[in-house]
């Protein structure tokens, strides 16, 4: 059985992308430089397609985050973080998953409690710290 959890998206990220790419699109329309508008509109579509593809899948006893596969039984700890490091997360309201000996991945599932409950149903020994 496979469960899919989408990434939470911060509102400020959408506004930032709208502002960065909206201006050249509008400027291109006003100045009749339609190629510039088309290129920037295409970039916006590519960015939102990338956003749409960020998801966290639990397949059997594995967690899949893009190309990373994590054995859920190797997860030691899940804790809340606002770490801004680059990661497959579209929100700064994140959780860190510590697995194996020193590995860690930052993600931002939209339904955090259901996601963690699913992990715990597979591996009840995961330490959860959500302060």
PDB file of C-alpha atoms in Angstrom:
ATOM      1  CA  UNK A   1       0.000   0.000   0.000  1.00  0.00           C
ATOM      2  CA  UNK A   2       1.265   3.483  -0.858  1.00  0.00           C
ATOM      3  CA  UNK A   3       0.444   6.712   0.960  1.00  0.00           C
ATOM      4  CA  UNK A   4       1.351  10.056  -0.583  1.00  0.00           C
ATOM      5  CA  UNK A   5       1.809  13.252   1.409  1.00  0.00           C
ATOM      6  CA  UNK A   6       2.147  16.605  -0.359  1.00  0.00           C
ATOM      7  CA  UNK A   7       4.537  19.318   0.777  1.00  0.00           C
ATOM      8  CA  UNK A   8       3.174  22.270   2.692  1.00  0.00           C
ATOM      9  CA  UNK A   9       3.709  25.518   0.743  1.00  0.00           C
ATOM     10  CA  UNK A  10       4.409  28.816   2.518  1.00  0.00           C
ATOM     11  CA  UNK A  11       2.294  31.756   1.316  1.00  0.00           C
ATOM     12  CA  UNK A  12       5.335  34.062   1.169  1.00  0.00           C
ATOM     13  CA  UNK A  13       7.019  31.718  -1.325  1.00  0.00           C
ATOM     14  CA  UNK A  14       4.108  32.048  -3.758  1.00  0.00           C
ATOM     15  CA  UNK A  15       4.141  35.846  -3.362  1.00  0.00           C
ATOM     16  CA  UNK A  16       7.922  35.947  -3.906  1.00  0.00           C
ATOM     17  CA  UNK A  17       7.687  33.909  -7.111  1.00  0.00           C
ATOM     18  CA  UNK A  18       4.719  35.980  -8.282  1.00  0.00           C
ATOM     19  CA  UNK A  19       6.650  39.210  -7.715  1.00  0.00           C
ATOM     20  CA  UNK A  20       9.910  37.980  -9.264  1.00  0.00           C
ATOM     21  CA  UNK A  21       8.318  36.562 -12.390  1.00  0.00           C
ATOM     22  CA  UNK A  22       5.159  38.675 -12.602  1.00  0.00           C
ATOM     23  CA  UNK A  23       7.006  41.901 -13.278  1.00  0.00           C
ATOM     24  CA  UNK A  24       8.852  40.669 -16.425  1.00  0.00           C
ATOM     25  CA  UNK A  25       5.640  39.059 -17.713  1.00  0.00           C
ATOM     26  CA  UNK A  26       3.675  42.306 -17.327  1.00  0.00           C
ATOM     27  CA  UNK A  27       6.580  44.419 -18.612  1.00  0.00           C
ATOM     28  CA  UNK A  28       6.807  42.186 -21.696  1.00  0.00           C
ATOM     29  CA  UNK A  29       3.096  42.628 -22.406  1.00  0.00           C
ATOM     30  CA  UNK A  30       3.245  46.424 -21.936  1.00  0.00           C
ATOM     31  CA  UNK A  31       6.360  46.804 -24.126  1.00  0.00           C
ATOM     32  CA  UNK A  32       4.989  44.287 -26.657  1.00  0.00           C
ATOM     33  CA  UNK A  33       7.974  42.000 -26.041  1.00  0.00           C
ATOM     34  CA  UNK A  34       5.785  38.912 -26.015  1.00  0.00           C
ATOM     35  CA  UNK A  35       8.740  36.530 -26.199  1.00  0.00           C
ATOM     36  CA  UNK A  36       9.991  37.781 -22.822  1.00  0.00           C
ATOM     37  CA  UNK A  37       6.509  37.343 -21.330  1.00  0.00           C
ATOM     38  CA  UNK A  38       6.240  33.858 -22.775  1.00  0.00           C
ATOM     39  CA  UNK A  39       9.659  32.803 -21.466  1.00  0.00           C
ATOM     40  CA  UNK A  40       8.943  34.027 -17.931  1.00  0.00           C
ATOM     41  CA  UNK A  41       5.439  32.523 -17.989  1.00  0.00           C
ATOM     42  CA  UNK A  42       7.018  29.208 -19.044  1.00  0.00           C
ATOM     43  CA  UNK A  43       9.458  29.466 -16.131  1.00  0.00           C
ATOM     44  CA  UNK A  44       6.574  30.029 -13.704  1.00  0.00           C
ATOM     45  CA  UNK A  45       4.834  26.924 -15.042  1.00  0.00           C
ATOM     46  CA  UNK A  46       8.035  24.879 -14.669  1.00  0.00           C
ATOM     47  CA  UNK A  47       8.480  26.075 -11.079  1.00  0.00           C
ATOM     48  CA  UNK A  48       4.904  25.156 -10.162  1.00  0.00           C
ATOM     49  CA  UNK A  49       5.290  21.757 -11.841  1.00  0.00           C
ATOM     50  CA  UNK A  50       8.357  21.220  -9.679  1.00  0.00           C
ATOM     51  CA  UNK A  51       6.320  22.297  -6.636  1.00  0.00           C
ATOM     52  CA  UNK A  52       3.619  19.810  -7.567  1.00  0.00           C
ATOM     53  CA  UNK A  53       6.175  16.999  -7.782  1.00  0.00           C
ATOM     54  CA  UNK A  54       7.446  17.453  -4.215  1.00  0.00           C
ATOM     55  CA  UNK A  55       5.756  14.705  -2.273  1.00  0.00           C
ATOM     56  CA  UNK A  56       6.637  12.133   0.319  1.00  0.00           C
ATOM     57  CA  UNK A  57       5.589   8.549  -0.366  1.00  0.00           C
ATOM     58  CA  UNK A  58       5.364   5.729   2.136  1.00  0.00           C
ATOM     59  CA  UNK A  59       5.526   2.495   0.174  1.00  0.00           C
ATOM     60  CA  UNK A  60       5.509  -0.593   2.336  1.00  0.00           C
ATOM     61  CA  UNK A  61       8.291   0.018   4.847  1.00  0.00           C
ATOM     62  CA  UNK A  62      10.104   2.653   2.802  1.00  0.00           C
ATOM     63  CA  UNK A  63       9.850   6.434   2.735  1.00  0.00           C
ATOM     64  CA  UNK A  64      10.552   7.894  -0.711  1.00  0.00           C
ATOM     65  CA  UNK A  65      11.510  11.545  -1.021  1.00  0.00           C
ATOM     66  CA  UNK A  66      12.222  12.208  -4.695  1.00  0.00           C
ATOM     67  CA  UNK A  67      15.057   9.756  -5.421  1.00  0.00           C
ATOM     68  CA  UNK A  68      15.993   9.130  -1.775  1.00  0.00           C
ATOM     69  CA  UNK A  69      14.696   5.881  -0.297  1.00  0.00           C
ATOM     70  CA  UNK A  70      14.730   5.536   3.483  1.00  0.00           C
ATOM     71  CA  UNK A  71      13.986   2.320   5.340  1.00  0.00           C
ATOM     72  CA  UNK A  72      11.448   3.439   7.968  1.00  0.00           C
ATOM     73  CA  UNK A  73      12.974   0.997  10.468  1.00  0.00           C
ATOM     74  CA  UNK A  74      16.249   2.965  10.197  1.00  0.00           C
ATOM     75  CA  UNK A  75      14.547   6.204  11.341  1.00  0.00           C
ATOM     76  CA  UNK A  76      15.728   7.130  14.825  1.00  0.00           C
ATOM     77  CA  UNK A  77      14.156  10.529  15.419  1.00  0.00           C
ATOM     78  CA  UNK A  78      11.717  13.060  13.956  1.00  0.00           C
ATOM     79  CA  UNK A  79      11.890  16.620  15.234  1.00  0.00           C
ATOM     80  CA  UNK A  80      10.468  20.006  14.309  1.00  0.00           C
ATOM     81  CA  UNK A  81      12.778  22.561  12.722  1.00  0.00           C
ATOM     82  CA  UNK A  82      12.756  25.853  10.809  1.00  0.00           C
ATOM     83  CA  UNK A  83      16.164  25.206   9.272  1.00  0.00           C
ATOM     84  CA  UNK A  84      16.315  27.046   5.911  1.00  0.00           C
ATOM     85  CA  UNK A  85      18.827  24.660   4.312  1.00  0.00           C
ATOM     86  CA  UNK A  86      18.000  23.521   0.814  1.00  0.00           C
ATOM     87  CA  UNK A  87      15.703  20.521   0.948  1.00  0.00           C
ATOM     88  CA  UNK A  88      12.641  19.001  -0.735  1.00  0.00           C
ATOM     89  CA  UNK A  89      10.345  21.216   1.359  1.00  0.00           C
ATOM     90  CA  UNK A  90       8.320  24.252   0.273  1.00  0.00           C
ATOM     91  CA  UNK A  91       7.803  25.582   3.778  1.00  0.00           C
ATOM     92  CA  UNK A  92      10.107  26.571   6.613  1.00  0.00           C
ATOM     93  CA  UNK A  93       7.711  24.778   8.988  1.00  0.00           C
ATOM     94  CA  UNK A  94       9.624  21.514   8.637  1.00  0.00           C
ATOM     95  CA  UNK A  95      10.440  18.265  10.291  1.00  0.00           C
ATOM     96  CA  UNK A  96      13.851  16.660  10.258  1.00  0.00           C
ATOM     97  CA  UNK A  97      14.064  12.907   9.881  1.00  0.00           C
ATOM     98  CA  UNK A  98      17.192  11.367  11.367  1.00  0.00           C
ATOM     99  CA  UNK A  99      17.967   7.922   9.968  1.00  0.00           C
ATOM    100  CA  UNK A 100      20.821   5.422   9.736  1.00  0.00           C
ATOM    101  CA  UNK A 101      23.762   6.630  11.805  1.00  0.00           C
ATOM    102  CA  UNK A 102      24.221  10.271  10.757  1.00  0.00           C
ATOM    103  CA  UNK A 103      21.782  10.903   7.880  1.00  0.00           C
ATOM    104  CA  UNK A 104      19.104  13.577   8.040  1.00  0.00           C
ATOM    105  CA  UNK A 105      16.531  14.960   5.612  1.00  0.00           C
ATOM    106  CA  UNK A 106      14.295  18.012   5.996  1.00  0.00           C
ATOM    107  CA  UNK A 107      10.725  17.805   4.721  1.00  0.00           C
ATOM    108  CA  UNK A 108       7.447  19.691   5.206  1.00  0.00           C
ATOM    109  CA  UNK A 109       4.430  17.391   4.895  1.00  0.00           C
ATOM    110  CA  UNK A 110       1.134  19.272   4.727  1.00  0.00           C
ATOM    111  CA  UNK A 111      -0.564  16.785   7.083  1.00  0.00           C
ATOM    112  CA  UNK A 112       2.304  16.386   9.532  1.00  0.00           C
ATOM    113  CA  UNK A 113       0.374  14.509  12.233  1.00  0.00           C
ATOM    114  CA  UNK A 114      -0.966  11.875   9.798  1.00  0.00           C
ATOM    115  CA  UNK A 115       2.503  11.513   8.247  1.00  0.00           C
ATOM    116  CA  UNK A 116       4.179  10.956  11.621  1.00  0.00           C
ATOM    117  CA  UNK A 117       1.387   8.613  12.742  1.00  0.00           C
ATOM    118  CA  UNK A 118       1.976   6.527   9.602  1.00  0.00           C
ATOM    119  CA  UNK A 119       5.720   6.369  10.304  1.00  0.00           C
ATOM    120  CA  UNK A 120       5.033   5.356  13.924  1.00  0.00           C
ATOM    121  CA  UNK A 121       2.611   2.629  12.824  1.00  0.00           C
ATOM    122  CA  UNK A 122       5.517   1.039  10.924  1.00  0.00           C
ATOM    123  CA  UNK A 123       8.286   1.853  13.438  1.00  0.00           C
ATOM    124  CA  UNK A 124       6.914   2.653  16.927  1.00  0.00           C
ATOM    125  CA  UNK A 125      10.450   3.197  18.306  1.00  0.00           C
ATOM    126  CA  UNK A 126      10.898   6.538  16.471  1.00  0.00           C
ATOM    127  CA  UNK A 127      11.546   9.380  18.922  1.00  0.00           C
ATOM    128  CA  UNK A 128       9.201  12.277  18.073  1.00  0.00           C
ATOM    129  CA  UNK A 129      10.009  15.812  19.296  1.00  0.00           C
ATOM    130  CA  UNK A 130       7.555  18.447  18.045  1.00  0.00           C
ATOM    131  CA  UNK A 131       8.111  21.362  20.438  1.00  0.00           C
TER     132      UNK A 131
END
